[in-house]
Short mmCIF file of N, CA and C in Angstrom, two decimals:
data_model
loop_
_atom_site.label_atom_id
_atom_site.label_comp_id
_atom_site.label_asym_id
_atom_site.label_seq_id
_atom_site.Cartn_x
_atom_site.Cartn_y
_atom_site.Cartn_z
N UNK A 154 157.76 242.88 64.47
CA UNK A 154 157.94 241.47 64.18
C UNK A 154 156.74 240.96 63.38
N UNK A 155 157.13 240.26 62.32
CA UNK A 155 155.80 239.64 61.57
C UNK A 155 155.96 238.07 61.28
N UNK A 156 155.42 237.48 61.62
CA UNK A 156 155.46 236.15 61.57
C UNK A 156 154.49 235.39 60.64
N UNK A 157 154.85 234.52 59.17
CA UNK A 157 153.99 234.41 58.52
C UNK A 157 154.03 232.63 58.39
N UNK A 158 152.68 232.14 57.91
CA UNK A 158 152.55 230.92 57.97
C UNK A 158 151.76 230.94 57.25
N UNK A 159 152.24 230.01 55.82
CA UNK A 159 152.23 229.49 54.66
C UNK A 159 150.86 228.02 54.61
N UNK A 160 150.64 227.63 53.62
CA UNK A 160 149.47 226.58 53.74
C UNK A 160 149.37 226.33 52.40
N UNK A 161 148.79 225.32 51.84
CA UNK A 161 147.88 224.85 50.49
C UNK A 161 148.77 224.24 49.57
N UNK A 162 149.96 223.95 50.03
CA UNK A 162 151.24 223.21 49.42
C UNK A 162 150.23 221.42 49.49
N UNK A 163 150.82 220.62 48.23
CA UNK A 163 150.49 219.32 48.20
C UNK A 163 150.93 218.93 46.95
N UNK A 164 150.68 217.80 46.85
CA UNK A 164 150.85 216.75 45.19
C UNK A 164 149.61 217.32 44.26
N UNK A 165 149.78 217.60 43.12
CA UNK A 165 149.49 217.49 41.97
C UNK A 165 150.09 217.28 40.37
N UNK A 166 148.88 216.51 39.99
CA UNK A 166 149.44 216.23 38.59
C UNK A 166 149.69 217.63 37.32
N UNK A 167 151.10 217.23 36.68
CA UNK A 167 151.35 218.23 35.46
C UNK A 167 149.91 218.84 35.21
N UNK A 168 149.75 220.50 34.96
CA UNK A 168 148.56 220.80 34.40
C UNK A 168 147.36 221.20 35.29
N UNK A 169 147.65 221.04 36.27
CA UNK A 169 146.72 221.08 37.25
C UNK A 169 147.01 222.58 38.33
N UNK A 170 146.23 223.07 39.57
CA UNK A 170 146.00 224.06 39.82
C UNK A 170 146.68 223.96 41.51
N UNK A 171 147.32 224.80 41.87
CA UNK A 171 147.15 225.24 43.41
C UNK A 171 147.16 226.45 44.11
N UNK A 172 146.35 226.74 45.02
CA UNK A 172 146.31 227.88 45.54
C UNK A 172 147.01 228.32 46.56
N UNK A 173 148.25 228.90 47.01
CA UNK A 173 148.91 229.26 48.08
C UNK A 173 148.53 230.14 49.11
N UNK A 174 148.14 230.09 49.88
CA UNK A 174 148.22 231.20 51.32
C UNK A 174 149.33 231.43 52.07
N UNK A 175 149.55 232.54 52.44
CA UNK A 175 150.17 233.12 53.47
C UNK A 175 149.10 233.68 54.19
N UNK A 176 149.12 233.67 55.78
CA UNK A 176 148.93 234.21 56.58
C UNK A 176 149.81 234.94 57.57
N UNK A 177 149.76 236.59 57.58
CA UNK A 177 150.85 237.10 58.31
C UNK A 177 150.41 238.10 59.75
N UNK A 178 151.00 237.15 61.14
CA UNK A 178 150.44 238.22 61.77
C UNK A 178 151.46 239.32 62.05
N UNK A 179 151.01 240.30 63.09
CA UNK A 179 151.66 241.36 63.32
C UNK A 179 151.02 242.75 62.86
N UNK A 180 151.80 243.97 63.26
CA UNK A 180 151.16 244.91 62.47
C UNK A 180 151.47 245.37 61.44
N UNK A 181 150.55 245.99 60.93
CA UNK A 181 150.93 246.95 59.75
C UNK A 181 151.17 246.00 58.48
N UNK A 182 150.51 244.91 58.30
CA UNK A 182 150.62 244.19 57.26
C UNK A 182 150.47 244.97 56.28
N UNK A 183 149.64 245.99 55.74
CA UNK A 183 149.30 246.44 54.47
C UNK A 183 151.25 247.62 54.43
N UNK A 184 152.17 247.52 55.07
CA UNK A 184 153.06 248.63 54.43
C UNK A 184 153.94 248.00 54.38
N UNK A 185 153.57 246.31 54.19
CA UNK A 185 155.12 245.29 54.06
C UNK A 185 154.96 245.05 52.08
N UNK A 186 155.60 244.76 51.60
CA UNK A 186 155.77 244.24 50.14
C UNK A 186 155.79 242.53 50.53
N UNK A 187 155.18 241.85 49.66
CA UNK A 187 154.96 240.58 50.16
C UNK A 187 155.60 239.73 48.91
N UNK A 188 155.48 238.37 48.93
CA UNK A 188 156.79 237.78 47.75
C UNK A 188 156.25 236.31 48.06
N UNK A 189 156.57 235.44 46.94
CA UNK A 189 156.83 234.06 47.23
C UNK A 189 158.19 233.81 46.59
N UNK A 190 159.12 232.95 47.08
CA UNK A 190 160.13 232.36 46.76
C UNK A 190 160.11 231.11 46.36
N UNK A 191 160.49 230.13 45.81
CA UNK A 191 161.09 228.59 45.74
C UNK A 191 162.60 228.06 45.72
N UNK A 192 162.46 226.91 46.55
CA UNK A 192 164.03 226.32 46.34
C UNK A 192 164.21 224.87 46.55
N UNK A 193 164.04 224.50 44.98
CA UNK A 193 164.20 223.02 44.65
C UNK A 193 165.11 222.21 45.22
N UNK A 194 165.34 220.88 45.05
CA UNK A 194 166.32 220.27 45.65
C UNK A 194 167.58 220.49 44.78
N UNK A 195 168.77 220.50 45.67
CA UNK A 195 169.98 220.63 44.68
C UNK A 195 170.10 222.14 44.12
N UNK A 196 168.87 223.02 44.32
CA UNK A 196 169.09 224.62 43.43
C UNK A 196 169.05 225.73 44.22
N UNK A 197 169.42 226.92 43.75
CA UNK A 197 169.44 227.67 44.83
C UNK A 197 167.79 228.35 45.02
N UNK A 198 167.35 229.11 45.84
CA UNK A 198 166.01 229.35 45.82
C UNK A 198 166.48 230.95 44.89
N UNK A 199 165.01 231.04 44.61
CA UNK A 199 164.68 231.87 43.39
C UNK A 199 163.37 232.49 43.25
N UNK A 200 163.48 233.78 42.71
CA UNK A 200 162.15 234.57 43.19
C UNK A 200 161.03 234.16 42.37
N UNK A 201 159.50 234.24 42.97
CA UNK A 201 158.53 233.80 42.09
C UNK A 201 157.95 234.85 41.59
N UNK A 202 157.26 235.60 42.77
CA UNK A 202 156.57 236.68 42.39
C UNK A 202 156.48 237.33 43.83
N UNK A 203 156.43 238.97 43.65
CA UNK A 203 155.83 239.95 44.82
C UNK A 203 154.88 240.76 44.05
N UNK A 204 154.38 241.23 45.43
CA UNK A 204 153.27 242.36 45.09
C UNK A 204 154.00 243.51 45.82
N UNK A 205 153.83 244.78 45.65
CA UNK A 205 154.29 245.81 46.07
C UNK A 205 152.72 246.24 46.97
N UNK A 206 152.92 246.97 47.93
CA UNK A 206 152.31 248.36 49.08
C UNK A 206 150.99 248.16 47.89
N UNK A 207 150.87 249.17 46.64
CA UNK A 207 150.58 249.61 46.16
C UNK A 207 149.64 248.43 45.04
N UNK A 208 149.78 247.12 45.48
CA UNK A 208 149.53 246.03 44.60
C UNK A 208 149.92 246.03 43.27
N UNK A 209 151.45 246.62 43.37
CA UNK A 209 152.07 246.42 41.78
C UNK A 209 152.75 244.61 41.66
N UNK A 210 152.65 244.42 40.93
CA UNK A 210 152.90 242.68 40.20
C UNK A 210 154.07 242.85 40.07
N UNK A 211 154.89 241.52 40.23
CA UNK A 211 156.18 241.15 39.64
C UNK A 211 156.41 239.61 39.55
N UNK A 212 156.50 239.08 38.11
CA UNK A 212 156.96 237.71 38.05
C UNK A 212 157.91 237.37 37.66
N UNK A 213 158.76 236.02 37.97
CA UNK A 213 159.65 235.64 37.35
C UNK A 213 159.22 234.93 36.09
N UNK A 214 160.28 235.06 34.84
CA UNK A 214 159.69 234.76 33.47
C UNK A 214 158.85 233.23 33.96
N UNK A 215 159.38 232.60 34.06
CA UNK A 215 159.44 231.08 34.10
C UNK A 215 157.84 230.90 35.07
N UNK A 216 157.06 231.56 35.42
CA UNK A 216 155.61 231.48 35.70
C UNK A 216 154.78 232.55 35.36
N UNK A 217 155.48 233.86 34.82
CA UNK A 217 154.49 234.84 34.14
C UNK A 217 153.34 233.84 32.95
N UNK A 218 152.02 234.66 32.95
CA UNK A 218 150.80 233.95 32.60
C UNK A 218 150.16 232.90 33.03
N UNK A 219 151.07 232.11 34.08
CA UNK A 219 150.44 230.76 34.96
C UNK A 219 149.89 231.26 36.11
N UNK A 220 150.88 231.87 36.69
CA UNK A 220 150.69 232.07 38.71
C UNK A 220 150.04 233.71 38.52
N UNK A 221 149.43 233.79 39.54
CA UNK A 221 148.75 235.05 40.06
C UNK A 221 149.16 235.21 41.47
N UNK A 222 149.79 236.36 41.64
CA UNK A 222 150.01 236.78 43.44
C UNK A 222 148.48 238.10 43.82
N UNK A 223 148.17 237.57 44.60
CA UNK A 223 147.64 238.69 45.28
C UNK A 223 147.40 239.05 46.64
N UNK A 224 146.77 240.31 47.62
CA UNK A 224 146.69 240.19 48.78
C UNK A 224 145.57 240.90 49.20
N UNK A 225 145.16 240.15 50.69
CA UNK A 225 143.49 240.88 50.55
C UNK A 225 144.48 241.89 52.27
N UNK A 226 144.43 242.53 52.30
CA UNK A 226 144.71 243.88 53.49
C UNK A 226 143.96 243.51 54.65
N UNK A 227 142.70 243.01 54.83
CA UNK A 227 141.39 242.75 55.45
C UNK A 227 141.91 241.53 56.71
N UNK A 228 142.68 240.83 55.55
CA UNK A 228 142.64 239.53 56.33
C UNK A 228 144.15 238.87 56.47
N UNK A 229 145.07 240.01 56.20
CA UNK A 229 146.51 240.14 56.61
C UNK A 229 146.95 238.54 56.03
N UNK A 230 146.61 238.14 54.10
CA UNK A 230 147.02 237.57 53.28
C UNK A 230 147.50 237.57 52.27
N UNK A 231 148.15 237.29 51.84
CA UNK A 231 148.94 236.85 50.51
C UNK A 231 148.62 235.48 49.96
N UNK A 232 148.23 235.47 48.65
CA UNK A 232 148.00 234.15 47.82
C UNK A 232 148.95 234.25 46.29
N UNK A 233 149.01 232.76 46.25
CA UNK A 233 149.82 232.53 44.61
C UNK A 233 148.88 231.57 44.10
N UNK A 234 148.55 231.48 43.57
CA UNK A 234 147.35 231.01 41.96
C UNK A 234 148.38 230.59 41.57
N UNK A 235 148.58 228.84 41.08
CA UNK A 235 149.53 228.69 40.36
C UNK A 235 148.36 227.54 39.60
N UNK A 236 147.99 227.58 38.51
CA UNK A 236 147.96 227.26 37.10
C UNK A 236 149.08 226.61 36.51
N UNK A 237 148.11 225.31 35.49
CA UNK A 237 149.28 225.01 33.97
C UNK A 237 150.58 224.49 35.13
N UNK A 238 150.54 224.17 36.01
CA UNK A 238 151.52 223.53 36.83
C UNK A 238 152.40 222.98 36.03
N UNK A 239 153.53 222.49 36.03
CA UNK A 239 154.96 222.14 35.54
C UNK A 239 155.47 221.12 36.50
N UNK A 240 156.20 219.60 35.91
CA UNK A 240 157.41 219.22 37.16
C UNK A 240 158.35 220.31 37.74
N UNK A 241 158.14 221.37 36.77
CA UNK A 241 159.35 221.70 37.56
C UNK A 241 159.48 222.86 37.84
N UNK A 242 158.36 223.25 38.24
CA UNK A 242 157.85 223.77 39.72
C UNK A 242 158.06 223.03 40.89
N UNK A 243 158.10 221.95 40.98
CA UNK A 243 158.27 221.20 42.17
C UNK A 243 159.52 222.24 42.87
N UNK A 244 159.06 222.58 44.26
CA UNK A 244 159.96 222.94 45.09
C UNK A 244 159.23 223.40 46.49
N UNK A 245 160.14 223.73 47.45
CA UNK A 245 159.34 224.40 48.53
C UNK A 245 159.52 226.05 48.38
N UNK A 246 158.50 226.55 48.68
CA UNK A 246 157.58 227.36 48.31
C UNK A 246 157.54 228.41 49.67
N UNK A 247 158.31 229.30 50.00
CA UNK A 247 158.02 230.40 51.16
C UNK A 247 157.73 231.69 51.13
N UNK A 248 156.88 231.69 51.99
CA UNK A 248 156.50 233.28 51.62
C UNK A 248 157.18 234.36 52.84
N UNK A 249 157.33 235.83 52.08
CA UNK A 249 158.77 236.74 52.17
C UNK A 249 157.55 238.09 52.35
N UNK A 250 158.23 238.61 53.27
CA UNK A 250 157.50 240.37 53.63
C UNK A 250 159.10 240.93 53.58
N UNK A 251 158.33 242.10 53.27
CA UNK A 251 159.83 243.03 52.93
C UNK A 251 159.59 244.50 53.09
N UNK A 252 159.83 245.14 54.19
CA UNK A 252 159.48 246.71 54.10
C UNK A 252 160.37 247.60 53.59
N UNK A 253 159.51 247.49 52.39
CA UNK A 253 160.22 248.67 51.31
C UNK A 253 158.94 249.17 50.57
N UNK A 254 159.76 249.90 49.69
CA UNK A 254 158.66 250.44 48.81
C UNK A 254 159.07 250.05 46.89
N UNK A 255 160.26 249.92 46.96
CA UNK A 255 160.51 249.06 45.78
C UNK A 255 160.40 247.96 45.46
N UNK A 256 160.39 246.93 44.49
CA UNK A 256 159.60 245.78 44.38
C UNK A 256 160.61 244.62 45.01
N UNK A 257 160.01 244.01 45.44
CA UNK A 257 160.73 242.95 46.47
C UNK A 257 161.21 242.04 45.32
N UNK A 258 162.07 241.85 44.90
CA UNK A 258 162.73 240.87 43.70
C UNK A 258 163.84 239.56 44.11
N UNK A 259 164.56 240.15 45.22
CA UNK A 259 165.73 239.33 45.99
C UNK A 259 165.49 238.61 47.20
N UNK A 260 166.20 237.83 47.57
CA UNK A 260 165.56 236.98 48.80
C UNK A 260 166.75 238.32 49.76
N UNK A 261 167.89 238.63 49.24
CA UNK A 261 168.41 239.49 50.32
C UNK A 261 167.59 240.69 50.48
N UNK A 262 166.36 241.12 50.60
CA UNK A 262 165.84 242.01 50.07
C UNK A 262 164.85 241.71 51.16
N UNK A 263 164.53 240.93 51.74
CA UNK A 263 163.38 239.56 52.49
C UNK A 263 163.79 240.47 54.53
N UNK A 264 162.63 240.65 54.97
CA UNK A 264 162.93 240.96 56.56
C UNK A 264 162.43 239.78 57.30
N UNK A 265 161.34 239.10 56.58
CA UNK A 265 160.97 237.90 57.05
C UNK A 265 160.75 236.96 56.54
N UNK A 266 160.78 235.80 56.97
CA UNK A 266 160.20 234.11 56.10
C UNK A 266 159.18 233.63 56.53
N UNK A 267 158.52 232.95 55.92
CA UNK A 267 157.39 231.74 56.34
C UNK A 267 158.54 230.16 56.43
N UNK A 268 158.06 229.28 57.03
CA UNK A 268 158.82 228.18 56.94
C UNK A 268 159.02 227.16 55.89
N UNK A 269 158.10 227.40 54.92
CA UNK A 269 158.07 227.08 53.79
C UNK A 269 156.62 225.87 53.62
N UNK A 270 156.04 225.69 52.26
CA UNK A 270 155.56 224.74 51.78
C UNK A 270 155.53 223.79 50.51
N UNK A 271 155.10 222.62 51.02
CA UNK A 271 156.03 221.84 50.01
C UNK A 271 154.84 221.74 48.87
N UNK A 272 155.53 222.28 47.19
CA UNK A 272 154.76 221.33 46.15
C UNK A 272 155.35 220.53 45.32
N UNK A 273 154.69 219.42 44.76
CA UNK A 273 155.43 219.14 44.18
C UNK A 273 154.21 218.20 42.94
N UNK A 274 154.52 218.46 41.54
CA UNK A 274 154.20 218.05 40.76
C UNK A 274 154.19 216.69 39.98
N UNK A 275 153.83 216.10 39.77
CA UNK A 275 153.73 214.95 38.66
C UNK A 275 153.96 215.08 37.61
N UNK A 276 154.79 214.00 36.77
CA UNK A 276 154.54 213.90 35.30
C UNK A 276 153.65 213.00 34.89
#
């Protein structure tokens, strides 16, 4: 069982920066594939980015060169660097473990959730 809890969600203006955490306890954090998701109001949720076991990258077009995922093993975390912020990014924001070894891309793909956090941008 891994239970993760999300943080660093808030208001900011277009252009501006936020840093996401996940915190996941349980064991064996380093052999889960880790992910952030979003799901705006009215849309369906949609993948942002994972990191693979192996700290391989995966973004969705629509934040490649803005957001950065990464994870420190040490301290059983996951972060998203999101940069160059957008309205429409606005959404809630959950973070996804997935034990596999292929890149976590799908929310059906997901063994666990965080409860989500909210951002949401300015114009």
């Amino acid at each position: 069982q891994v239970q993760l809890v999300e943080s660093g969600g808030g208001l900011v203006q277009a252009g501006g920066s936020l840093r996401l955490s996940c915190a996941a306890s349980g064991r064996s954090f380093s052999n889960y594939a880790m992910g952030w998701f979003r799901q705006a109001p009215g849309k369906e949720r949609e993948f942002v980015a994972s990191i693979s076991r192996t700290t391989g990258t995966y973004y969705a077009d629509s934040v490649k060169g803005r957001f950065t995922i990464s994870r420190d093993n040490a301290k059983n975390t996951v972060y998203l660097q999101m940069n160059s912020l957008k309205p429409e990014d606005t959404a809630v924001y959950s973070c996804a473990a997935a034990s596999r070894i292929t890149p976590l891309l799908r929310g059906t793909q997901v063994d666990y959730w965080g409860q989500g956090t909210q951002v949401t941008v300015s114009s």
